XYZ file of N, CA and C in Angstrom:
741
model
N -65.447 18.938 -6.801
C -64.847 19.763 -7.839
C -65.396 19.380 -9.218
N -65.421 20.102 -10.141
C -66.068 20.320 -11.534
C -65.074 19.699 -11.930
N -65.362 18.926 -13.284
C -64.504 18.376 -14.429
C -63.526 19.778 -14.779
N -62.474 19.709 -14.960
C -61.646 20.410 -16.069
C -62.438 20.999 -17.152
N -62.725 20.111 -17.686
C -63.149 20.351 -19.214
C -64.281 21.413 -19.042
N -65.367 21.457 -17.982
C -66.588 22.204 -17.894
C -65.749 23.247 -17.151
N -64.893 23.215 -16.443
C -64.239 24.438 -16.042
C -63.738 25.596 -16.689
N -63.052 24.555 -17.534
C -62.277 25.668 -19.009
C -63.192 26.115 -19.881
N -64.613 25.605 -20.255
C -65.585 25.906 -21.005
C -66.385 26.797 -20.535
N -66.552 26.962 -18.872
C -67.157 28.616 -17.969
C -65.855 29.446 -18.538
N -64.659 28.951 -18.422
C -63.792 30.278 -18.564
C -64.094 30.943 -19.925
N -63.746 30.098 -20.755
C -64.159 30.467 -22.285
C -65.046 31.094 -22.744
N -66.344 31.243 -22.067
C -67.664 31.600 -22.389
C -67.706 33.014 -21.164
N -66.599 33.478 -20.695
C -66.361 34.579 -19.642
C -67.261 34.426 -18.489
N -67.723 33.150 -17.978
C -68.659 33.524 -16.653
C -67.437 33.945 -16.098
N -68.472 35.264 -14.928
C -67.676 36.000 -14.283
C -67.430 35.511 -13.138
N -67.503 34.110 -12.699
C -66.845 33.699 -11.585
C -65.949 32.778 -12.303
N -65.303 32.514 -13.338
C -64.339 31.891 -13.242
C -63.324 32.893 -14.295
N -62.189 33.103 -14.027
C -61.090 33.657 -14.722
C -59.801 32.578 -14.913
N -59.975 31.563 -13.736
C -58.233 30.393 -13.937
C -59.513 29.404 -13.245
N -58.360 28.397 -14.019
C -58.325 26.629 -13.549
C -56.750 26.311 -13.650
N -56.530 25.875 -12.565
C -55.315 24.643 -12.165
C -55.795 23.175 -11.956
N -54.645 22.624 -12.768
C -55.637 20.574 -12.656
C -53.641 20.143 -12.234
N -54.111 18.589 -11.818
C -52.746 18.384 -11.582
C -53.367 16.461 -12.047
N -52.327 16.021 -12.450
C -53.387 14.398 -12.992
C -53.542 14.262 -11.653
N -54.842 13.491 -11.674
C -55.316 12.269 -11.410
C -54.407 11.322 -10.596
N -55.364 10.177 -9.590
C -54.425 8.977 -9.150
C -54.333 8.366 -10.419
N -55.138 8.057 -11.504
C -54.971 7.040 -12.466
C -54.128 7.304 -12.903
N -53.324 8.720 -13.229
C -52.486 9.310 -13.829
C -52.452 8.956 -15.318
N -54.091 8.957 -15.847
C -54.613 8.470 -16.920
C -54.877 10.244 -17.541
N -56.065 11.057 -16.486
C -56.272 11.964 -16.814
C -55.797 13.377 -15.503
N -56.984 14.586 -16.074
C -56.813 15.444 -15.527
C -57.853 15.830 -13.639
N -57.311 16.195 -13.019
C -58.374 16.665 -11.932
C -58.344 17.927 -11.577
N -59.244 18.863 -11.301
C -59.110 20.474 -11.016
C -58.830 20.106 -9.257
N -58.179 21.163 -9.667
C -57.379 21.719 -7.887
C -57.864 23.125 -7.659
N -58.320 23.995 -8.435
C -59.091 25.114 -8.097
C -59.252 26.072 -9.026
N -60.471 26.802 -8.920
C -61.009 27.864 -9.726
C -61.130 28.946 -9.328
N -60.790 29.972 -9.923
C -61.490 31.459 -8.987
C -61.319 32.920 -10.461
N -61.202 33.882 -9.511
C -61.352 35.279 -10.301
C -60.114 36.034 -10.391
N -59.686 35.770 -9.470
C -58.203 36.689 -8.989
C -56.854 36.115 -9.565
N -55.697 36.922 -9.403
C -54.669 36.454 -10.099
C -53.838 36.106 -8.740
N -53.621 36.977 -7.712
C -53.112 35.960 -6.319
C -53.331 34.693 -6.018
N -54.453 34.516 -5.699
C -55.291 33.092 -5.371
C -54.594 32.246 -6.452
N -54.690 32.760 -7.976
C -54.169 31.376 -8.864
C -53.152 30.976 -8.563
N -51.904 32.040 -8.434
C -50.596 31.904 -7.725
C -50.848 30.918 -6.951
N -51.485 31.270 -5.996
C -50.651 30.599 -4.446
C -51.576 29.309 -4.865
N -52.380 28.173 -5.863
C -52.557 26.916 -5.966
C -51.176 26.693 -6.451
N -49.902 26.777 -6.710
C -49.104 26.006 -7.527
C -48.503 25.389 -5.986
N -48.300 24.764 -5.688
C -47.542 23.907 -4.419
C -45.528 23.640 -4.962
N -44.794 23.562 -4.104
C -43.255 23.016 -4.326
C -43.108 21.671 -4.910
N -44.240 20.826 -4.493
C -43.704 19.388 -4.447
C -45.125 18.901 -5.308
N -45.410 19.493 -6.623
C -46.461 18.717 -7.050
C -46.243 19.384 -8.982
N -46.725 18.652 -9.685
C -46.380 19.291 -11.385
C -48.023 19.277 -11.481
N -48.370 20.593 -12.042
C -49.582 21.129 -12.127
C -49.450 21.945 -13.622
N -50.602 21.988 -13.917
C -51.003 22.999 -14.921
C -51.989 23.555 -14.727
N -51.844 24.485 -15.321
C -53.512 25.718 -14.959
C -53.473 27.052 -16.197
N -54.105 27.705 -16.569
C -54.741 28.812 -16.931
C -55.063 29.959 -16.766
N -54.440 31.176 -17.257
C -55.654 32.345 -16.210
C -55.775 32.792 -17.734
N -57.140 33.499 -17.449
C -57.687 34.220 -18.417
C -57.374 35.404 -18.455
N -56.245 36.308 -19.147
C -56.376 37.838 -19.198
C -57.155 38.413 -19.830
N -57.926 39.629 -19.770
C -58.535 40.119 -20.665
C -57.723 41.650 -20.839
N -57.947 41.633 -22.427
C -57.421 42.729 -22.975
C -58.328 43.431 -23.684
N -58.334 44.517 -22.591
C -59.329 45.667 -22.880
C -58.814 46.580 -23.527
N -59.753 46.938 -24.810
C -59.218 48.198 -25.648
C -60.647 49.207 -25.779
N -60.383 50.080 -24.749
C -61.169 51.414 -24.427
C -60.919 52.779 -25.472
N -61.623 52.764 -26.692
C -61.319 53.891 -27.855
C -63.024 54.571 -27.727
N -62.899 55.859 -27.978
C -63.754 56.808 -28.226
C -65.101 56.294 -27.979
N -65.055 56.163 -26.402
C -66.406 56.012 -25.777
C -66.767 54.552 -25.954
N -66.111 53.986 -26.824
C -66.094 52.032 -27.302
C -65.138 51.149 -26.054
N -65.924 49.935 -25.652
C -65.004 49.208 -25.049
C -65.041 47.662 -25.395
N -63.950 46.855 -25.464
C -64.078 45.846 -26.413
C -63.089 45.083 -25.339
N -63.298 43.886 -25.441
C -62.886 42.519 -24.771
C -61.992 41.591 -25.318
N -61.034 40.972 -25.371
C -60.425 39.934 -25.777
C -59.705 39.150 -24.896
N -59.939 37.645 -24.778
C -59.337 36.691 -24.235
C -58.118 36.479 -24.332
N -57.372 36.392 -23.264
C -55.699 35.968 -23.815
C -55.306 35.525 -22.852
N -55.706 33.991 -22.589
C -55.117 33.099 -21.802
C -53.590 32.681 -21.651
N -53.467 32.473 -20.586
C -51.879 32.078 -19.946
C -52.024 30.674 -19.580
N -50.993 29.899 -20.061
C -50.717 28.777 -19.672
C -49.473 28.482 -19.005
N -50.086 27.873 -17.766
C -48.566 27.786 -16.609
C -48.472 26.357 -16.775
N -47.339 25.841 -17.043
C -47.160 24.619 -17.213
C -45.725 24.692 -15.459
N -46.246 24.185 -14.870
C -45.647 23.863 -13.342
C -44.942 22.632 -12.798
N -43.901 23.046 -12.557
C -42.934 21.470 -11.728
C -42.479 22.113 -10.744
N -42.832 21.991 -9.758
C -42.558 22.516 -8.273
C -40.594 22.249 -7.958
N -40.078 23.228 -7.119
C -39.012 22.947 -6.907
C -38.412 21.491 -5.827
N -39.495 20.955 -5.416
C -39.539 20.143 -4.703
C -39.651 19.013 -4.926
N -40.207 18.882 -6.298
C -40.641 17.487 -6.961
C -39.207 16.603 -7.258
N -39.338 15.390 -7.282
C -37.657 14.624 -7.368
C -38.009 14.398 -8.700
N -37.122 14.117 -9.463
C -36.546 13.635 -10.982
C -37.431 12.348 -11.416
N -37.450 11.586 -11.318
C -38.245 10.596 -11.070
C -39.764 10.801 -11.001
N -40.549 11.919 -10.370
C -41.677 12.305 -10.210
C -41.824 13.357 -11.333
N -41.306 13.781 -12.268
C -40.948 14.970 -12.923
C -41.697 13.856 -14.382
N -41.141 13.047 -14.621
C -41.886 12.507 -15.756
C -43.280 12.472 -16.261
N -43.967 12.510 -14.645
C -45.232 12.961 -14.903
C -45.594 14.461 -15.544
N -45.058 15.315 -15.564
C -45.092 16.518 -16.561
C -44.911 16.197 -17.876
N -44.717 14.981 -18.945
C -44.906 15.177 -20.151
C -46.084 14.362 -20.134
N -46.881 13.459 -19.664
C -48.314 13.182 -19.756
C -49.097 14.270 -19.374
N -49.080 14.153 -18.067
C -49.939 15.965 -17.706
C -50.353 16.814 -18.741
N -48.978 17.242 -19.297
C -48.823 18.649 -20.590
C -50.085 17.888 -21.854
N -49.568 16.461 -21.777
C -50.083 16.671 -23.191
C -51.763 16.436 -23.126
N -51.870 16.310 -21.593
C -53.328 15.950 -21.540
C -54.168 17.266 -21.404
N -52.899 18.182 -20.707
C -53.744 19.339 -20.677
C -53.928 20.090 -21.798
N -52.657 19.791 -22.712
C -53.007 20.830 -23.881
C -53.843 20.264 -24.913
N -54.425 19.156 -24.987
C -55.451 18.641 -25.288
C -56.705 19.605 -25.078
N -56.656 19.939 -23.676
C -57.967 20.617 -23.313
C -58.179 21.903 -23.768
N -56.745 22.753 -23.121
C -57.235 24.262 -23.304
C -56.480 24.495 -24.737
N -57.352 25.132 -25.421
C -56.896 25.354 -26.872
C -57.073 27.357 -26.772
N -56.548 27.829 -28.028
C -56.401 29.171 -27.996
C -55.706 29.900 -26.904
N -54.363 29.199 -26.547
C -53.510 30.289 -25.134
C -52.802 30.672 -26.128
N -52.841 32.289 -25.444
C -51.976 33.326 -25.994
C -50.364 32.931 -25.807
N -50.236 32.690 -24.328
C -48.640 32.637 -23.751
C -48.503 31.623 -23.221
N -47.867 30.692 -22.824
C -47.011 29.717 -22.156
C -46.147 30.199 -21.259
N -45.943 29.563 -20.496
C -44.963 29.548 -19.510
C -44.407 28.347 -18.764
N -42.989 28.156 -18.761
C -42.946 26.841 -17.835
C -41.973 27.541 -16.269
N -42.876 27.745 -15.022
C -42.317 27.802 -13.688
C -42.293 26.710 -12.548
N -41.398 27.023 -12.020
C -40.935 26.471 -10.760
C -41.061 26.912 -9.272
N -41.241 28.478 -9.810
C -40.863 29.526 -8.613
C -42.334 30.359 -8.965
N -42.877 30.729 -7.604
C -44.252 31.733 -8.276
C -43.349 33.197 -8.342
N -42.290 33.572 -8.341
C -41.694 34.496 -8.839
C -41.470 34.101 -10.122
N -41.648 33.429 -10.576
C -41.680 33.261 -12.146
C -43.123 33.651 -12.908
N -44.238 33.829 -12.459
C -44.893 34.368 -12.655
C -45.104 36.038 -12.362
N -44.442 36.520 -12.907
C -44.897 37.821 -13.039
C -45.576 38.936 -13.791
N -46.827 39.633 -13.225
C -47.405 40.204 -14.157
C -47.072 40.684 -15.203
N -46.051 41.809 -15.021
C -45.340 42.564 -15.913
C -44.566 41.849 -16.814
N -44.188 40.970 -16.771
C -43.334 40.186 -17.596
C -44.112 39.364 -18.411
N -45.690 39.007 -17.604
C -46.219 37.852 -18.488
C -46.958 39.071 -19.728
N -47.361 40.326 -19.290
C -48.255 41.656 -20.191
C -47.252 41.450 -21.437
N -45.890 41.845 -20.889
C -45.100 42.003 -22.576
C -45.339 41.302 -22.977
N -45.134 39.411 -22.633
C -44.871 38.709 -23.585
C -46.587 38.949 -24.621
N -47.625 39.105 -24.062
C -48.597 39.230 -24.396
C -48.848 39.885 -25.703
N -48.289 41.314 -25.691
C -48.446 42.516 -25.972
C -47.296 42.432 -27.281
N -45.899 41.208 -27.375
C -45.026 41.120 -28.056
C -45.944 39.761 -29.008
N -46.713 39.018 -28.663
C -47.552 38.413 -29.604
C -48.507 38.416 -30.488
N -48.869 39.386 -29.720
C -50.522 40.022 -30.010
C -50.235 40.979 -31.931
N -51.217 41.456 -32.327
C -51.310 41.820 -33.729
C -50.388 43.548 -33.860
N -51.337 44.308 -34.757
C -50.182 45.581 -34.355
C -51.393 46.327 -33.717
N -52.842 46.013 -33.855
C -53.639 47.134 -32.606
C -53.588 46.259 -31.407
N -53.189 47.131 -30.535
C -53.201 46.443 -29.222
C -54.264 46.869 -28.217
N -54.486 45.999 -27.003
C -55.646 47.029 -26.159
C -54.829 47.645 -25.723
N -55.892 49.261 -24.570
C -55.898 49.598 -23.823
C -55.059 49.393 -22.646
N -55.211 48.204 -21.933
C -54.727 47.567 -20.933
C -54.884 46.116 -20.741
N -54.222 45.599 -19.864
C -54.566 43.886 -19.719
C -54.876 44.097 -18.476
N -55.947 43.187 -17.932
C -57.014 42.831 -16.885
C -56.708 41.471 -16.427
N -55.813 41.734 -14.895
C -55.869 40.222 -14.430
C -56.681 39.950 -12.718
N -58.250 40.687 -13.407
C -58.784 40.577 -12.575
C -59.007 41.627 -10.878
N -60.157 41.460 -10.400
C -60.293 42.214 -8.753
C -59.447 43.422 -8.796
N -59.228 43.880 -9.961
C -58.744 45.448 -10.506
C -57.866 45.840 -10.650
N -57.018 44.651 -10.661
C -55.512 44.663 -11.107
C -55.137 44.913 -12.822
N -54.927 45.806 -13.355
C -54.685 46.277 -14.475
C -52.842 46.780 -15.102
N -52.743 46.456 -16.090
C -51.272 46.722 -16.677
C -51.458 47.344 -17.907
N -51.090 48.358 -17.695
C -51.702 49.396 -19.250
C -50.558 49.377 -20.384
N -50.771 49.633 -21.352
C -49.250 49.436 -22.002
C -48.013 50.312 -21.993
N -48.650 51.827 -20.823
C -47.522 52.799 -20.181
C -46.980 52.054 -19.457
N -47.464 50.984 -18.468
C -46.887 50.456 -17.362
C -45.203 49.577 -18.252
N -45.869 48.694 -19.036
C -44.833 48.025 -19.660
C -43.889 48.272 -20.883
N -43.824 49.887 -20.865
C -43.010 50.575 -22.074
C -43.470 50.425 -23.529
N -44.928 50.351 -23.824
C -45.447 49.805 -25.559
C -46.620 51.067 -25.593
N -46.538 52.276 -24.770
C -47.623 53.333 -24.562
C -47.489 53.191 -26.492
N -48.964 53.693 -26.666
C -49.474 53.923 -27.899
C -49.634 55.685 -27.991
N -49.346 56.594 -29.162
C -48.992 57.672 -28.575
C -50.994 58.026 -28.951
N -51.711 58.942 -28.687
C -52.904 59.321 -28.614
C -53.703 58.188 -27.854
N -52.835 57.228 -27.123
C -53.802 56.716 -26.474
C -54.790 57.028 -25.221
N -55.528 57.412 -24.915
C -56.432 58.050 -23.599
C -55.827 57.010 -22.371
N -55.554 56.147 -22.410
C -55.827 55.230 -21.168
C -54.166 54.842 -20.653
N -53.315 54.907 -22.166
C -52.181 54.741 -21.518
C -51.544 56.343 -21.350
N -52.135 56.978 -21.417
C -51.764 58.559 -21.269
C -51.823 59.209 -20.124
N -52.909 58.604 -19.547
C -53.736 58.623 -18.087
C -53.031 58.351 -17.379
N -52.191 56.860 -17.898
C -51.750 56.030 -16.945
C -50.309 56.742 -16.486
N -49.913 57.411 -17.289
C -48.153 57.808 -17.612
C -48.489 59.151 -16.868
N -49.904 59.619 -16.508
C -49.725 61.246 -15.702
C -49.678 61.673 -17.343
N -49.595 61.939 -18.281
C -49.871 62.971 -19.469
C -50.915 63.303 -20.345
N -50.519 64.503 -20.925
C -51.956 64.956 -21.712
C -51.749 64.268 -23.181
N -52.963 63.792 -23.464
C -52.813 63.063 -24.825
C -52.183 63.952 -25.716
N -51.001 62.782 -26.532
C -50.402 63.849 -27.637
C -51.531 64.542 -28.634
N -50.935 65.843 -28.853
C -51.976 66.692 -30.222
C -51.237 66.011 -31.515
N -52.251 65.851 -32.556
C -51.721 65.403 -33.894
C -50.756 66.481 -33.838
N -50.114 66.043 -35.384
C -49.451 67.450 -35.850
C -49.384 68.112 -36.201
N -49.123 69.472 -36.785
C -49.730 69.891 -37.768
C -48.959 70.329 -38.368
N -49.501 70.551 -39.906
C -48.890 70.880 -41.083
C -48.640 72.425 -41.037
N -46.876 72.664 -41.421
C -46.786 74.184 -40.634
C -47.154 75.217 -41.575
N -47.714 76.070 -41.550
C -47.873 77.093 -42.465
C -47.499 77.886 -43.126
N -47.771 78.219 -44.506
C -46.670 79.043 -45.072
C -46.514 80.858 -45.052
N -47.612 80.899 -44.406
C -48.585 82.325 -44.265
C -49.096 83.210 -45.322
N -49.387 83.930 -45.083
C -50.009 84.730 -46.094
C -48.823 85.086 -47.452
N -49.680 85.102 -48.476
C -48.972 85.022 -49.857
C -49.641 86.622 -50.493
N -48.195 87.543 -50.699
C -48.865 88.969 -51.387
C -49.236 88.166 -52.624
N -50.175 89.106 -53.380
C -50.614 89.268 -54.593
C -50.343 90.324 -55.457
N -50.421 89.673 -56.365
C -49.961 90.813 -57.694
C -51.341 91.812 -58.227
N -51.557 92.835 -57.871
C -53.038 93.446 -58.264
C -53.003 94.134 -59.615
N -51.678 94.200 -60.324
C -51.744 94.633 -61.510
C -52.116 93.805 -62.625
N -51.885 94.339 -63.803
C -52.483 93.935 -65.052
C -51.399 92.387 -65.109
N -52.572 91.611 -65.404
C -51.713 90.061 -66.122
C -50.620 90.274 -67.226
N -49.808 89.842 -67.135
C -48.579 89.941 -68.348
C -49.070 88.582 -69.402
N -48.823 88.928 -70.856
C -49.030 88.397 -71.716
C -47.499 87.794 -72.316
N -47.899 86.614 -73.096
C -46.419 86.397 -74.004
C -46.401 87.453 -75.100
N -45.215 88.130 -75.389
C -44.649 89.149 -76.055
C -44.366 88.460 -77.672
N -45.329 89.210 -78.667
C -45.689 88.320 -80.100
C -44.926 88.857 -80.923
N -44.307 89.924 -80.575
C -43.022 90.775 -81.360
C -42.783 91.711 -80.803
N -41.847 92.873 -81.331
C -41.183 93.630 -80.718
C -41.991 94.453 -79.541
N -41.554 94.880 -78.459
C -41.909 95.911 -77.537
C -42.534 97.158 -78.249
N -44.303 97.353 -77.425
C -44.735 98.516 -78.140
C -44.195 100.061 -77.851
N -43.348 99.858 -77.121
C -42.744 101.249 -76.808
C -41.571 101.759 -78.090
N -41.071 100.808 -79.394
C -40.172 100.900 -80.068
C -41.046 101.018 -81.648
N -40.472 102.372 -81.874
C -41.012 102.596 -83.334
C -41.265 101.985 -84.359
N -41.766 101.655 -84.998
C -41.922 100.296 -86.234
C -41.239 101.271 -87.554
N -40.582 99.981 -88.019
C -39.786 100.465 -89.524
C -40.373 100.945 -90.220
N -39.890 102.152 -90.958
C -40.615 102.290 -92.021
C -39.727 102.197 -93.136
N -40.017 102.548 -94.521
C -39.442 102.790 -95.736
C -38.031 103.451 -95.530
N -38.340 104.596 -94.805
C -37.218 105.859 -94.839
C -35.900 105.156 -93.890
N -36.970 105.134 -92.694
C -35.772 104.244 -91.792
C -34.933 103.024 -92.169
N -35.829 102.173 -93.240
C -34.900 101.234 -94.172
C -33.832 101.586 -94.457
N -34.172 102.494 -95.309
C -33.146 102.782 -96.553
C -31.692 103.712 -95.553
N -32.088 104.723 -94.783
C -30.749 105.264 -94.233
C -30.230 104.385 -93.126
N -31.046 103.145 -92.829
C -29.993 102.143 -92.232
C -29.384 101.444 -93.060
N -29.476 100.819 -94.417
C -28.887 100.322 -95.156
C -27.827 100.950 -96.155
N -28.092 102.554 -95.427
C -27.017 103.764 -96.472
C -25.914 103.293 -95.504
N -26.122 103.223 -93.613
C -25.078 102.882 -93.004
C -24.618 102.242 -93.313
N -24.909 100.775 -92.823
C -23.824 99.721 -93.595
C -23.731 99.583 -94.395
N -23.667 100.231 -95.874
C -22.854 99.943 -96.887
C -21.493 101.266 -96.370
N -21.923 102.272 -95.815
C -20.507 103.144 -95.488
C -19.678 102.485 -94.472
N -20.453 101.569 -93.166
C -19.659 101.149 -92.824
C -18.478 100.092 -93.254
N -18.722 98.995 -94.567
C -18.462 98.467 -94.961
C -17.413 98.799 -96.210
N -17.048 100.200 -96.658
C -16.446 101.097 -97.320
C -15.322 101.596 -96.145
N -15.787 101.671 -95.226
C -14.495 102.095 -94.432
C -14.120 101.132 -93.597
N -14.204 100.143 -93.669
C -13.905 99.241 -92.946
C -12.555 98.289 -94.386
N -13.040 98.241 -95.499
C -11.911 98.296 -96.768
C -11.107 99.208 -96.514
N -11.654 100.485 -96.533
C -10.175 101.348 -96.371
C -9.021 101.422 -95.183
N -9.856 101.148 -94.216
C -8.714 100.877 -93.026
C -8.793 99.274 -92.494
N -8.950 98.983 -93.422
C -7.989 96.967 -92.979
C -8.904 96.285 -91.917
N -10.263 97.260 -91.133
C -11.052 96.428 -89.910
C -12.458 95.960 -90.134
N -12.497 94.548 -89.246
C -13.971 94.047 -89.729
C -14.933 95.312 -89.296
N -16.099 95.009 -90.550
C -17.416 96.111 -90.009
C -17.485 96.311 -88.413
N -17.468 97.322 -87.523
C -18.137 97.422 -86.262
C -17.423 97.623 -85.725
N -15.968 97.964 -85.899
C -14.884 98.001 -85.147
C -14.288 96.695 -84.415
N -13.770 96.696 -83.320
C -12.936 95.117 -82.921
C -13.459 94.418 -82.623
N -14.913 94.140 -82.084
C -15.637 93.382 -81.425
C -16.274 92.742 -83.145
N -16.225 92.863 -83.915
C -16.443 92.469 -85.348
C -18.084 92.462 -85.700
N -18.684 93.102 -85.128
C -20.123 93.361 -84.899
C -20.585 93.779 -86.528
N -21.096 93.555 -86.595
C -21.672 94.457 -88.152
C -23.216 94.475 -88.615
N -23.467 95.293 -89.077
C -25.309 95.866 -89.144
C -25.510 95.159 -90.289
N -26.626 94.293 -90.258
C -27.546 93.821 -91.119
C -28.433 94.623 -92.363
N -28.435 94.598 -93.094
C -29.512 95.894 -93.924
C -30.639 95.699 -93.349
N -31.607 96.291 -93.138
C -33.104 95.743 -93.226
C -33.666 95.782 -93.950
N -34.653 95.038 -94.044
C -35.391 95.436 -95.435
C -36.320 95.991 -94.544
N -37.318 96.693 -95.923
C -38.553 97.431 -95.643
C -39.791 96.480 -95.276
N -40.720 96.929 -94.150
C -41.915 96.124 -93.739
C -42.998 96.786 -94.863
N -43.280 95.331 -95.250
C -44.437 95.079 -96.347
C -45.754 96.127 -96.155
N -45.883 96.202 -96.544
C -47.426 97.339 -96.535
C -48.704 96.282 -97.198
């Protein structure tokens, strides 16, 4: 078996035969020893044993498949393992182990501490993934021999996403669109202007028209003395003289 350390350093560098390492210490119980390597996410499972404290690794990859682009990211899992079988006493060896292993593998996305390989579960390990990760997320997570968890599978679908859209049976959402207001009549007549004085439809003053409006109100103002009421009758209205427009 390969050192640990050169194990985790194929994983890191994506050779495609290694995806996990499991180590469990050593007799010296100084350091680490690998217990096995492979591609698949079963196989990693079934190295954890009842009666032994192990640690190991799998490499997920999180694929984000956009407009003909496909892009890669590492997001290792760390299983930190104490078998249900191990006695109390033998259990101490899990805080040397841990700290020797986390010495080694640096950059894990998730942690985990199991007992039970039902504690490893895909779906459960994707969220925690997917609940760490930034706000673009991939496509899907890849745990290998074509086992895939898209983010429809685990309730985080992205809406226009192609791959989790696929995955859900639906047609990618359409943007939205801005609703229309429709067609707007137009005014085809003459532009209206601001009005600079009186309306040209109304006669302009003259001299004559002065003077017999100003003959009125002085009569109105004569009979309005003789019978006791303001000019204009009750509404108390009363005519202005005009004067004559200048020539």
């Amino acid at each position: 078996m390969e050192a640990p350390s050169a194990v985790y350093q194929k994983l890191q560098d994506r050779d495609p035969g290694v995806r996990w390492l499991v180590t469990k210490l050593a007799d010296d119980k100084k350091s680490l020893t690998t217990v096995g390597s492979g591609t698949d996410w079963d196989t990693f499972v079934s190295c954890f044993t009842p009666d032994e404290c192990m640690w190991g690794v799998f490499a997920v990859h999180g694929v984000d498949v956009r407009n003909s682009v496909t892009s890669t990211r590492l997001k290792p899992i760390q299983v930190n393992w104490v078998g249900p079988n191990v006695k109390a006493m033998q259990r101490a060896k899990a805080i040397e182990g841990g700290r020797l292993f986390g010495s080694l593998a640096k950059g894990i996305a998730v942690s985990v501490d199991a007992e039970e390989q039902t504690d490893l579960d895909r779906k459960q390990l994707a969220v925690r993934i997917a609940d760490c990760g930034g706000a673009h997320k991939p496509s899907h997570y890849d745990f290998g021999n074509g086992l895939t968890i898209s983010l429809a599978d685990i309730g985080k679908a992205v809406p226009g996403d192609a791959y989790g859209d696929a995955a859900a049976g639906a047609a990618p959402a359409a943007a939205p669109q801005k609703p229309s207001a429709g067609p707007q009549a137009k005014w085809s007549g003459p532009k209206s202007t601001p009005a600079s004085g009186p309306p040209s439809y109304l006669p302009k003053p003259t001299a004559a028209s002065a003077a017999a409006s100003n003959q009125k109100a002085t009569d109105l103002a004569v009979a309005a003395v003789a019978t006791n009421e303001p000019p204009g009758g009750l509404f108390g209205c009363c005519c202005r003289p005009s004067v004559p427009e200048e020539k």
